[in-house]
Amino acid sequence: MAIGRGTNGREIRDFVIMKLGGSIITYKNRWMPTLHKDNVKRLAKEIGEAWNERKDLALILIHGAGSYGHVLATLYKALKENEYERKLLGFAEIQRLQNELNAKVCAYLQNHHVPATPVQASASAVLENESLVHMDIEAIKGMVSVGLVPVLYGVPAYDKKLGGGILSGDEIMKYLARKLKPNRLIHASDVDGIYDKDPKKHKDAKLIKEITRENVKEVLDMLSGSAYFDVTGGMVRKIEELMELEGIVAEIINGNRAGYVKRALMGEVGLGTVIKT
Amino acid sequence: MAIGRGTNGREIRDFVIMKLGGSIITYKNRWMPTLHKDNVKRLAKEIGEAWNERKDLALILIHGAGSYGHVLATLYKALKENEYERKLLGFAEIQRLQNELNAKVCAYLQNHHVPATPVQASASAVLENESLVHMDIEAIKGMVSVGLVPVLYGVPAYDKKLGGGILSGDEIMKYLARKLKPNRLIHASDVDGIYDKDPKKHKDAKLIKEITRENVKEVLDMLSGSAYFDVTGGMVRKIEELMELEGIVAEIINGNRAGYVKRALMGEVGLGTVIKT
């Protein structure tokens, strides 16, 4: 089943890694794994339009687990130390469920002419205390080189220290960003970006439009010092991790706003909070 | 989600790689992808019983694609050289479909208490003219070491020469056998083993019980010289490939015969054609 070489005249000028948060592709509040079909359909359409309009785009997608992962992981953690066989079964079942979620997401993308190709990171990933210490990326590079769009996702993975651990979509994104040096990282989340204070409590909260090496300390101090930190703890860590990379343009945008994902993929910068390193 | 170390008191004395042929887990004659549910249920039960009775067993499973792969691969080959975007979409869709088949097979195994963990080989596999030249096996080794049962399967994969190619379950089995040196390989197929002539045409055809370095040339000459070769061409190649390995006990058994898969996993040798190298 030869595809042939080259990328069908695609001359890559923009290489993007985009994460679709688990909070926008699933109903995160649901106990049982529940796909947010309306969102996934719309996002697939937006990605499909951008992919087919821009022939200079190379793309890797990553999605979170939302209600496909969190509930099971909680059940898993509730097991007693000696319930070893149950843990093995739980690990296997969570992995299968993530593949099922990924197959659904890829099917919607394929409906919109995106050659969205599942890539199960845990097939080669090795964790150490839930940090990704090794993942083989040759096949992923090869897929991108011929014009495929690899779609990775949060998964349980073998862990040298713990036996098994969670490899989050964020951890995958960080690893790929470091190894593949894309031009842009886009986090499509369920928030508009990072505010100077909690927008749910303060009417005068302002969206921080840009975080750079110049203002990053100020922003982090501000976020860490406020009650808003509880909400954005994950964001603070994300910013710190992004700052470890050189010359990256990352953006947190609201994937729930219609058109934002497409516009971001088309090249628009400034729809949310931009982080330049 | 720590599993913990060790294998729950399992002391591994027998390390088996077993392949479930696409012809027994799907209806291979069907045009559309169709799971052979009755067979998969029965095989899952047999594997589950063996897995839970034998605490000294380490196991990797591989399954074929049957009607989940062949039909689509044929459609794919019917594309014209210049239908590049269609090929990319086909590659992506075939991969997704294999993950869906694998999720179904794993779900049945999980019903029977086998910690059957999907492993998508193409996440790290690199082919060269449809030969597997690289696959990262650290995570697979890790999974086996904690007591999980990795379940691999035939997939489309990145190919250095062709762009994309088919990585068959047989090719995966050969690669893992070489790298992991299991005690036994078991091919559960839809035939009893290898006969001295075509059993469908000759009533006096005899099952060859054992192929060794002593009689292999004689057997291959006989098979290659007969019309039976058309039927067993794949088998001849399998035997030749097995002979490249040292000190392996491989067996072709009939997975359609109730109890055979369990008996083989329990340690019984001689249910079909044994190949000793």
Tab-separated table of C-alpha atoms in Angstrom, chain B:
chain	number	residue	atom	x	y	z
B	1	MET	CA	-1.759	4.913	38.868
B	2	ALA	CA	1.042	2.808	40.241
B	3	ILE	CA	0.722	-0.912	39.571
B	4	GLY	CA	3.713	-1.776	41.708
B	5	ARG	CA	6.689	-3.893	40.782
B	6	GLY	CA	6.994	-7.601	40.378
B	7	THR	CA	4.464	-9.856	38.755
B	8	ASN	CA	2.314	-10.712	41.732
B	9	GLY	CA	4.257	-13.824	42.618
B	10	ARG	CA	4.320	-14.973	39.020
B	11	GLU	CA	7.572	-16.785	38.393
B	12	ILE	CA	7.880	-16.988	34.648
B	13	ARG	CA	8.829	-20.398	33.313
B	14	ASP	CA	7.124	-20.228	29.966
B	15	PHE	CA	7.142	-17.159	27.723
B	16	VAL	CA	4.767	-17.546	24.814
B	17	ILE	CA	3.979	-15.360	21.826
B	18	MET	CA	0.677	-16.436	20.316
B	19	LYS	CA	-0.879	-15.260	17.105
B	20	LEU	CA	-4.618	-15.435	16.541
B	21	GLY	CA	-5.082	-15.513	12.773
B	22	GLY	CA	-7.341	-12.987	11.080
B	23	SER	CA	-9.170	-15.972	9.607
B	24	ILE	CA	-10.387	-17.121	13.035
B	25	ILE	CA	-11.224	-13.794	14.696
B	26	THR	CA	-13.096	-12.311	11.706
B	27	TYR	CA	-15.278	-13.647	8.911
B	28	LYS	CA	-12.551	-13.442	6.305
B	29	ASN	CA	-14.911	-13.972	3.357
B	30	ARG	CA	-17.088	-10.996	4.272
B	31	TRP	CA	-16.562	-7.834	2.238
B	32	MET	CA	-17.159	-5.503	5.140
B	33	PRO	CA	-15.179	-5.752	8.379
B	34	THR	CA	-16.986	-8.377	10.457
B	35	LEU	CA	-15.854	-9.749	13.791
B	36	HIS	CA	-16.317	-13.474	14.413
B	37	LYS	CA	-17.851	-12.851	17.821
B	38	ASP	CA	-18.447	-16.501	18.715
B	39	ASN	CA	-14.831	-17.399	18.036
B	40	VAL	CA	-13.437	-14.347	19.790
B	41	LYS	CA	-15.577	-15.046	22.872
B	42	ARG	CA	-14.493	-18.668	22.980
B	43	LEU	CA	-10.821	-17.851	22.388
B	44	ALA	CA	-10.939	-15.127	25.061
B	45	LYS	CA	-12.409	-17.643	27.516
B	46	GLU	CA	-9.741	-20.236	26.686
B	47	ILE	CA	-6.926	-17.699	26.985
B	48	GLY	CA	-8.440	-16.351	30.210
B	49	GLU	CA	-8.606	-19.826	31.758
B	50	ALA	CA	-5.016	-20.641	30.829
B	51	TRP	CA	-3.772	-17.232	31.974
B	52	ASN	CA	-5.436	-17.538	35.347
B	53	GLU	CA	-4.555	-21.201	35.922
B	54	ARG	CA	-0.905	-20.894	34.966
B	55	LYS	CA	0.909	-18.391	37.127
B	56	ASP	CA	4.227	-19.147	35.424
B	57	LEU	CA	3.153	-17.845	32.025
B	58	ALA	CA	4.263	-14.645	30.301
B	59	LEU	CA	2.241	-13.888	27.199
B	60	ILE	CA	2.199	-11.592	24.200
B	61	LEU	CA	-0.726	-11.849	21.810
B	62	ILE	CA	-0.810	-10.774	18.170
B	63	HIS	CA	-3.870	-10.858	15.983
B	64	GLY	CA	-4.437	-10.562	12.276
B	65	ALA	CA	-6.826	-8.248	10.473
B	66	GLY	CA	-8.924	-10.639	8.394
B	67	SER	CA	-11.865	-8.752	6.873
B	68	TYR	CA	-10.834	-5.619	8.802
B	69	GLY	CA	-7.764	-5.237	6.645
B	70	HIS	CA	-7.841	-7.119	3.390
B	71	VAL	CA	-10.864	-5.472	1.833
B	72	LEU	CA	-9.668	-1.973	2.580
B	73	ALA	CA	-6.159	-2.799	1.425
B	74	THR	CA	-7.621	-3.979	-1.880
B	75	LEU	CA	-9.636	-0.777	-2.281
B	76	TYR	CA	-6.464	1.111	-1.462
B	77	LYS	CA	-4.472	-0.671	-4.146
B	78	ALA	CA	-7.187	0.157	-6.682
B	79	LEU	CA	-6.362	3.868	-6.327
B	80	LYS	CA	-4.467	5.576	-9.097
B	81	GLU	CA	-0.886	6.692	-8.579
B	82	ASN	CA	-1.829	10.379	-8.399
B	83	GLU	CA	-4.659	10.021	-5.876
B	84	TYR	CA	-2.335	11.072	-3.125
B	85	GLU	CA	-4.835	12.654	-0.724
B	86	ARG	CA	-7.107	9.598	-1.010
B	87	LYS	CA	-4.173	7.368	-0.139
B	88	LEU	CA	-3.365	9.375	2.963
B	89	LEU	CA	-7.001	9.193	4.053
B	90	GLY	CA	-7.069	5.459	3.351
B	91	PHE	CA	-3.951	4.905	5.414
B	92	ALA	CA	-5.471	6.851	8.314
B	93	GLU	CA	-8.818	5.062	8.060
B	94	ILE	CA	-7.300	1.577	7.899
B	95	GLN	CA	-5.219	2.369	10.991
B	96	ARG	CA	-8.272	3.574	12.890
B	97	LEU	CA	-10.222	0.479	11.902
B	98	GLN	CA	-7.456	-1.816	13.133
B	99	ASN	CA	-7.482	-0.018	16.487
B	100	GLU	CA	-11.244	-0.557	16.667
B	101	LEU	CA	-10.854	-4.277	15.904
B	102	ASN	CA	-8.115	-4.529	18.515
B	103	ALA	CA	-10.255	-2.723	21.114
B	104	LYS	CA	-13.014	-5.299	20.554
B	105	VAL	CA	-10.644	-8.248	20.871
B	106	CYS	CA	-9.089	-6.748	24.015
B	107	ALA	CA	-12.522	-6.095	25.540
B	108	TYR	CA	-13.437	-9.803	25.234
B	109	LEU	CA	-10.098	-10.811	26.733
B	110	GLN	CA	-10.613	-8.334	29.579
B	111	ASN	CA	-14.045	-9.903	30.243
B	112	HIS	CA	-12.128	-13.091	30.989
B	113	HIS	CA	-9.646	-11.441	33.370
B	114	VAL	CA	-6.770	-11.161	30.915
B	115	PRO	CA	-4.991	-7.782	31.329
B	116	ALA	CA	-4.961	-7.494	27.542
B	117	THR	CA	-3.314	-4.170	26.727
B	118	PRO	CA	-3.531	-2.728	23.202
B	119	VAL	CA	-0.147	-1.980	21.621
B	120	GLN	CA	-0.291	-0.221	18.247
B	121	ALA	CA	2.929	-1.360	16.594
B	122	SER	CA	2.877	1.434	13.999
B	123	ALA	CA	3.350	4.024	16.754
B	124	SER	CA	7.063	3.215	16.518
B	125	ALA	CA	7.441	0.801	13.588
B	126	VAL	CA	9.446	1.794	10.524
B	127	LEU	CA	9.183	-0.386	7.421
B	128	GLU	CA	11.392	-0.648	4.381
B	129	ASN	CA	9.498	-2.177	1.453
B	130	GLU	CA	7.074	-3.726	3.953
B	131	SER	CA	9.860	-5.383	5.972
B	132	LEU	CA	9.961	-4.295	9.603
B	133	VAL	CA	13.357	-2.667	10.094
B	134	HIS	CA	12.675	-0.957	13.404
B	135	MET	CA	10.237	-1.191	16.286
B	136	ASP	CA	10.793	0.035	19.819
B	137	ILE	CA	10.193	-2.824	22.258
B	138	GLU	CA	11.196	-1.331	25.615
B	139	ALA	CA	7.611	-0.522	26.602
B	140	ILE	CA	6.456	-4.007	25.527
B	141	LYS	CA	9.184	-5.635	27.629
B	142	GLY	CA	8.169	-3.412	30.533
B	143	MET	CA	4.510	-4.360	30.232
B	144	VAL	CA	5.355	-8.067	30.210
B	145	SER	CA	7.621	-7.591	33.221
B	146	VAL	CA	4.777	-6.277	35.395
B	147	GLY	CA	2.335	-8.969	34.275
B	148	LEU	CA	0.377	-7.254	31.501
B	149	VAL	CA	-0.456	-9.048	28.243
B	150	PRO	CA	0.409	-6.759	25.290
B	151	VAL	CA	-1.867	-7.337	22.306
B	152	LEU	CA	-0.374	-6.315	18.967
B	153	TYR	CA	-2.007	-6.527	15.555
B	154	GLY	CA	-1.463	-6.031	11.862
B	155	VAL	CA	-1.437	-2.323	10.945
B	156	PRO	CA	-0.494	0.103	8.193
B	157	ALA	CA	2.832	1.705	9.084
B	158	TYR	CA	5.270	4.325	7.881
B	159	ASP	CA	7.565	2.922	5.194
B	160	LYS	CA	10.879	4.620	4.359
B	161	LYS	CA	10.697	3.536	0.728
B	162	LEU	CA	6.978	3.413	0.013
B	163	GLY	CA	5.655	6.146	2.309
B	164	GLY	CA	3.247	3.654	3.865
B	165	GLY	CA	3.080	-0.132	3.935
B	166	ILE	CA	1.368	-3.064	5.618
B	167	LEU	CA	2.975	-4.398	8.780
B	168	SER	CA	1.460	-7.866	9.075
B	169	GLY	CA	0.917	-9.762	12.285
B	170	ASP	CA	3.367	-12.395	10.997
B	171	GLU	CA	6.048	-9.759	10.487
B	172	ILE	CA	5.482	-8.478	14.047
B	173	MET	CA	5.695	-12.024	15.412
B	174	LYS	CA	8.991	-12.692	13.624
B	175	TYR	CA	10.457	-9.420	14.904
B	176	LEU	CA	9.384	-10.018	18.512
B	177	ALA	CA	10.581	-13.629	18.393
B	178	ARG	CA	14.016	-12.477	17.289
B	179	LYS	CA	14.263	-9.681	19.863
B	180	LEU	CA	12.542	-11.245	22.873
B	181	LYS	CA	13.472	-14.929	22.500
B	182	PRO	CA	10.278	-16.526	23.832
B	183	ASN	CA	10.167	-20.237	24.666
B	184	ARG	CA	7.310	-20.902	22.276
B	185	LEU	CA	5.485	-19.423	19.324
B	186	ILE	CA	1.920	-20.536	18.685
B	187	HIS	CA	0.069	-19.781	15.464
B	188	ALA	CA	-3.648	-20.344	15.985
B	189	SER	CA	-4.908	-20.589	12.415
B	190	ASP	CA	-7.894	-22.137	10.604
B	191	VAL	CA	-6.008	-25.287	9.559
B	192	ASP	CA	-4.835	-28.287	11.561
B	193	GLY	CA	-1.255	-27.747	10.506
B	194	ILE	CA	0.806	-28.619	7.466
B	195	TYR	CA	-0.087	-31.706	5.425
B	196	ASP	CA	2.092	-33.657	3.024
B	197	LYS	CA	-0.483	-32.908	0.294
B	198	ASP	CA	-3.647	-30.861	-0.022
B	199	PRO	CA	-6.105	-32.492	2.425
B	200	LYS	CA	-9.038	-31.058	0.491
B	201	LYS	CA	-8.071	-33.056	-2.596
B	202	HIS	CA	-6.389	-36.136	-1.177
B	203	LYS	CA	-8.109	-38.359	1.356
B	204	ASP	CA	-4.808	-39.934	2.285
B	205	ALA	CA	-3.104	-36.617	3.077
B	206	LYS	CA	-1.192	-36.858	6.334
B	207	LEU	CA	-0.534	-34.109	8.876
B	208	ILE	CA	3.189	-33.492	9.306
B	209	LYS	CA	3.616	-33.707	13.064
B	210	GLU	CA	7.093	-32.272	13.327
B	211	ILE	CA	9.423	-30.201	11.177
B	212	THR	CA	13.034	-30.023	12.300
B	213	ARG	CA	16.337	-29.038	10.713
B	214	GLU	CA	16.593	-32.689	9.655
B	215	ASN	CA	13.442	-32.929	7.544
B	216	VAL	CA	12.775	-29.285	6.682
B	217	LYS	CA	14.331	-29.410	3.211
B	218	GLU	CA	12.316	-32.471	2.300
B	219	VAL	CA	9.071	-30.869	3.555
B	220	LEU	CA	9.677	-27.576	1.747
B	221	ASP	CA	10.583	-29.344	-1.505
B	222	MET	CA	7.449	-31.406	-1.293
B	223	LEU	CA	5.204	-28.398	-0.546
B	224	SER	CA	6.802	-26.203	-3.207
B	225	GLY	CA	6.472	-28.880	-5.865
B	226	SER	CA	2.740	-29.419	-5.463
B	227	ALA	CA	-0.431	-27.513	-6.287
B	228	TYR	CA	-0.904	-27.477	-2.507
B	229	PHE	CA	1.773	-24.777	-2.520
B	230	ASP	CA	-0.766	-22.235	-3.746
B	231	VAL	CA	-2.703	-22.823	-0.557
B	232	THR	CA	0.281	-22.953	1.740
B	233	GLY	CA	2.604	-20.406	0.149
B	234	GLY	CA	2.306	-18.355	3.309
B	235	MET	CA	3.121	-21.430	5.392
B	236	VAL	CA	6.263	-22.179	3.406
B	237	ARG	CA	7.498	-18.645	4.008
B	238	LYS	CA	6.625	-18.968	7.692
B	239	ILE	CA	8.630	-22.177	7.996
B	240	GLU	CA	11.614	-20.647	6.211
B	241	GLU	CA	11.501	-17.628	8.498
B	242	LEU	CA	11.187	-19.740	11.627
B	243	MET	CA	14.242	-21.733	10.579
B	244	GLU	CA	16.261	-18.499	10.745
B	245	LEU	CA	15.655	-18.465	14.513
B	246	GLU	CA	17.637	-20.644	16.913
B	247	GLY	CA	16.145	-22.880	19.571
B	248	ILE	CA	12.496	-21.968	19.041
B	249	VAL	CA	9.526	-24.302	19.411
B	250	ALA	CA	6.759	-23.073	17.134
B	251	GLU	CA	3.454	-24.711	16.496
B	252	ILE	CA	0.650	-24.246	14.003
B	253	ILE	CA	-2.618	-25.284	15.591
B	254	ASN	CA	-6.256	-25.074	14.569
B	255	GLY	CA	-7.851	-22.275	16.585
B	256	ASN	CA	-11.269	-23.330	15.322
B	257	ARG	CA	-11.053	-26.546	17.325
B	258	ALA	CA	-12.511	-25.912	20.769
B	259	GLY	CA	-9.961	-26.179	23.574
B	260	TYR	CA	-6.841	-26.228	21.411
B	261	VAL	CA	-5.738	-22.684	22.231
B	262	LYS	CA	-6.151	-23.319	25.945
B	263	ARG	CA	-4.367	-26.659	25.780
B	264	ALA	CA	-1.483	-25.140	23.836
B	265	LEU	CA	-1.171	-22.307	26.355
B	266	MET	CA	-1.270	-24.816	29.226
B	267	GLY	CA	1.884	-26.340	27.762
B	268	GLU	CA	0.666	-29.144	25.514
B	269	VAL	CA	2.793	-29.570	22.414
B	270	GLY	CA	1.754	-31.683	19.428
B	271	LEU	CA	-1.783	-30.473	18.692
B	272	GLY	CA	-0.797	-29.450	15.170
B	273	THR	CA	2.459	-29.175	13.290
B	274	VAL	CA	5.433	-28.466	15.525
B	275	ILE	CA	8.447	-26.690	14.100
B	276	LYS	CA	11.625	-27.047	16.141
B	277	THR	CA	14.647	-25.007	15.150
